[in-house]
Amino acid sequence: MRLSSACFALLLTVLCPAASGVAAERAPRAETKTHWRLETDKEGIKVYSRVSDDSRFKEIKVHCEMPGTLSQLVAMYSDVDQYPYVISNTKSARLLRRVSETELFYYLETQMPTPVANRDVAMRLQFSYDAASQQLLISTTHAAGLVPPQPGRVRVPYWSGLWTVRPLTPNRLQVDYTFRVDPGGELPTWLVNMVAPVAPYRSFVQLRRALQLPRYQGRSFAFLSGPAATTSQR
């Protein structure tokens, strides 16, 4: 039970901070992927999974709608110091470098149940916005070499995902999110694949709540344009 809880905690926490387009340190190769399989459909949150021949871990997709604006979402994910308060099982998070309004690097440590070692990862987070389609992309990938190995922690060796977000109304978002993660260490593949489709549901329930915190209301960002990106109706 401890091992199952640890795996769940890792996947739940690593999910929320962001998402990515290109996986670092992986040689390009042809992939064979199965069709998406619906794993969870609850409270408007649909979670899918599929397998591919280039990874032993399942790829996960989440489709949902939630109250909020693009600005609120950007504000929350730009607020790295607050990750321990808005993302489950985050022991610590710190900004490593803010390159611009649309790019930053951060470090995250995930709290794991004893006796499993905590996981940690350095990440690159990027935002891009297409004003014509009012579509926001949020991408992250693990950033090797930014933080040396830490005593007593297991480094997450691989992370890849992508958020595609667009406003349905001035205060409601549609989200499509895909990701793959290797949690590192000796967690068995079958256990990670069993838990992976479950964790995103709980993460997105918490995300919906976090977006409504007062600190993320009424924010604006230069790279976002158009009323749907910046208007918050409360």
XYZ file of C-alpha atoms in Angstrom:
234
model
C 0.000 0.000 0.000
C 2.878 2.390 0.705
C 4.276 1.849 -2.783
C 0.899 2.463 -4.400
C 0.390 5.647 -2.370
C 3.838 6.909 -3.277
C 3.297 6.375 -6.971
C -0.075 8.115 -6.768
C 1.382 11.081 -4.925
C 4.140 11.530 -7.486
C 1.897 11.428 -10.523
C -0.698 13.665 -8.876
C 1.842 16.352 -8.057
C 3.999 16.274 -11.172
C 0.896 16.600 -13.340
C -0.158 20.075 -12.297
C 2.819 22.372 -12.787
C 2.718 22.315 -16.577
C 3.176 20.565 -19.914
C 5.533 20.196 -22.869
C 6.016 19.748 -26.562
C 9.484 18.236 -27.046
C 11.031 15.555 -24.867
C 14.647 16.283 -24.050
C 17.385 13.685 -24.453
C 15.300 11.227 -26.438
C 16.441 10.189 -29.885
C 13.728 10.540 -32.578
C 12.175 7.258 -33.625
C 9.038 5.966 -35.259
C 6.164 5.430 -32.851
C 3.229 3.059 -32.935
C 0.364 4.271 -30.766
C -2.948 2.679 -29.872
C -6.219 4.607 -29.889
C -7.115 6.636 -26.815
C -9.037 4.627 -24.187
C -11.487 6.432 -21.902
C -10.484 5.723 -18.286
C -12.467 8.285 -16.261
C -15.537 10.408 -17.031
C -16.609 12.277 -13.930
C -17.757 15.822 -13.129
C -17.018 16.919 -16.690
C -13.419 15.654 -16.565
C -12.531 12.951 -19.082
C -9.222 11.091 -18.758
C -7.871 8.899 -21.553
C -4.796 6.675 -21.875
C -2.886 4.947 -24.638
C 0.343 2.994 -25.091
C 3.141 3.443 -27.612
C 6.176 1.386 -28.508
C 8.735 4.039 -27.522
C 7.898 4.121 -23.803
C 6.930 1.631 -21.132
C 4.670 4.241 -19.538
C 1.199 5.201 -20.756
C 0.484 8.538 -22.374
C -2.407 10.367 -20.679
C -4.907 12.882 -22.070
C -7.366 15.037 -20.133
C -10.324 16.873 -21.689
C -12.474 19.158 -19.559
C -14.096 22.546 -19.112
C -13.593 24.799 -16.106
C -14.509 28.270 -14.842
C -11.737 30.785 -15.399
C -9.823 32.856 -17.914
C -6.559 32.444 -19.779
C -5.039 35.160 -17.602
C -5.986 33.302 -14.429
C -4.359 30.127 -15.721
C -1.163 31.938 -16.733
C -1.085 33.757 -13.394
C -1.326 30.511 -11.446
C 1.389 28.674 -13.365
C 3.674 31.707 -13.274
C 3.351 31.807 -9.484
C 5.978 29.148 -8.724
C 6.438 30.065 -5.047
C 2.779 29.211 -4.435
C 2.945 25.691 -5.902
C 3.163 24.067 -2.432
C -0.176 25.691 -1.566
C -2.073 24.962 -4.785
C -0.537 21.668 -5.991
C -0.987 18.506 -3.941
C 2.059 16.906 -2.286
C 4.463 19.654 -3.383
C 7.060 19.966 -0.621
C 8.916 22.871 -2.196
C 9.143 24.861 -5.416
C 11.399 27.710 -6.422
C 11.937 29.851 -9.454
C 15.328 29.223 -11.051
C 15.203 31.837 -13.794
C 12.507 33.996 -15.382
C 13.549 34.606 -18.976
C 10.470 36.605 -19.946
C 6.740 36.801 -19.369
C 6.370 33.673 -21.509
C 9.316 31.557 -20.335
C 10.697 30.481 -16.978
C 12.625 27.670 -15.305
C 11.746 26.236 -11.904
C 12.630 23.431 -9.495
C 10.025 21.209 -7.820
C 10.267 18.641 -5.015
C 7.405 16.185 -4.492
C 6.654 14.841 -1.017
C 6.462 11.024 -0.980
C 5.224 8.750 1.797
C 7.927 7.138 3.939
C 10.019 5.117 3.145
C 9.948 6.147 -0.535
C 12.371 8.952 -1.471
C 10.976 12.301 -2.572
C 11.074 13.041 -6.313
C 12.429 16.245 -7.812
C 12.723 17.832 -11.242
C 13.871 21.041 -12.911
C 11.404 22.249 -15.540
C 11.189 24.713 -18.420
C 7.771 26.365 -18.707
C 6.646 28.267 -21.812
C 3.442 30.066 -22.810
C 2.386 30.912 -26.356
C -0.816 32.553 -27.522
C -2.447 32.819 -30.942
C -4.754 35.845 -30.933
C -6.587 34.811 -34.116
C -7.804 31.520 -32.621
C -7.624 32.726 -28.993
C -5.694 29.535 -28.227
C -3.164 29.305 -25.406
C -0.448 26.644 -25.370
C 1.391 25.887 -22.121
C 4.421 23.690 -22.558
C 7.016 22.301 -20.181
C 9.799 19.783 -20.294
C 12.346 18.628 -17.778
C 15.512 20.723 -17.969
C 18.581 18.590 -17.376
C 21.668 20.056 -15.723
C 20.096 23.082 -14.041
C 20.063 21.583 -10.551
C 22.600 18.966 -9.385
C 21.310 15.721 -7.842
C 20.022 16.300 -4.318
C 20.753 13.918 -1.410
C 17.814 11.681 -0.556
C 15.794 12.611 -3.672
C 15.155 10.727 -6.911
C 15.349 12.861 -10.050
C 12.420 12.518 -12.474
C 14.256 11.530 -15.689
C 11.578 12.274 -18.271
C 8.556 14.540 -18.661
C 6.582 15.589 -21.731
C 3.160 17.159 -22.062
C 1.090 19.915 -23.646
C -1.850 22.106 -22.615
C -4.126 23.432 -25.349
C -6.588 25.931 -23.860
C -9.223 28.165 -25.424
C -12.055 30.275 -23.981
C -15.607 29.056 -24.545
C -17.095 32.166 -22.921
C -15.469 35.210 -21.263
C -15.172 33.199 -18.043
C -15.050 29.530 -19.056
C -12.194 27.486 -20.538
C -11.879 24.314 -22.558
C -8.726 22.354 -21.771
C -7.009 19.508 -23.605
C -3.900 18.215 -21.888
C -1.581 15.353 -22.833
C 1.480 14.122 -20.955
C 3.916 11.294 -20.283
C 6.173 10.979 -17.262
C 8.803 8.549 -16.020
C 8.780 8.875 -12.205
C 12.265 7.398 -11.871
C 13.522 4.998 -9.237
C 12.195 1.472 -8.907
C 8.441 1.963 -9.069
C 7.084 -0.930 -11.173
C 5.762 -0.081 -14.629
C 2.442 -1.859 -14.075
C 1.756 0.216 -10.973
C 2.586 3.540 -12.631
C 0.370 2.650 -15.603
C -2.466 1.607 -13.300
C -2.418 4.840 -11.295
C -1.607 7.270 -14.120
C -5.189 7.550 -15.471
C -6.572 8.129 -11.950
C -4.326 10.935 -10.731
C -5.256 13.565 -13.375
C -8.908 13.615 -12.327
C -8.058 14.653 -8.762
C -5.468 17.127 -9.998
C -7.952 18.912 -12.235
C -10.536 19.083 -9.445
C -7.926 20.931 -7.383
C -6.920 23.089 -10.352
C -10.506 24.317 -10.730
C -10.476 25.490 -7.117
C -7.040 27.111 -7.319
C -7.996 29.264 -10.308
C -10.617 31.004 -8.176
C -8.156 32.200 -5.515
C -8.149 36.006 -5.121
C -4.458 36.323 -6.072
C -5.226 35.115 -9.616
C -8.153 37.441 -10.316
C -7.893 40.591 -12.430
C -4.409 39.816 -13.747
C -3.187 40.800 -17.229
C -0.270 39.740 -19.420
C 1.136 41.571 -22.424
C 1.357 38.477 -24.615
C -2.348 37.778 -24.169
C -4.665 39.910 -26.251
C -8.421 40.073 -26.732
C -11.218 40.314 -24.179
C -11.569 36.536 -23.801
C -7.994 36.313 -22.562
C -8.151 39.012 -19.912
C -11.759 39.504 -18.811
C -12.856 37.924 -15.528
C -16.525 38.081 -14.617
C -17.042 37.661 -10.874
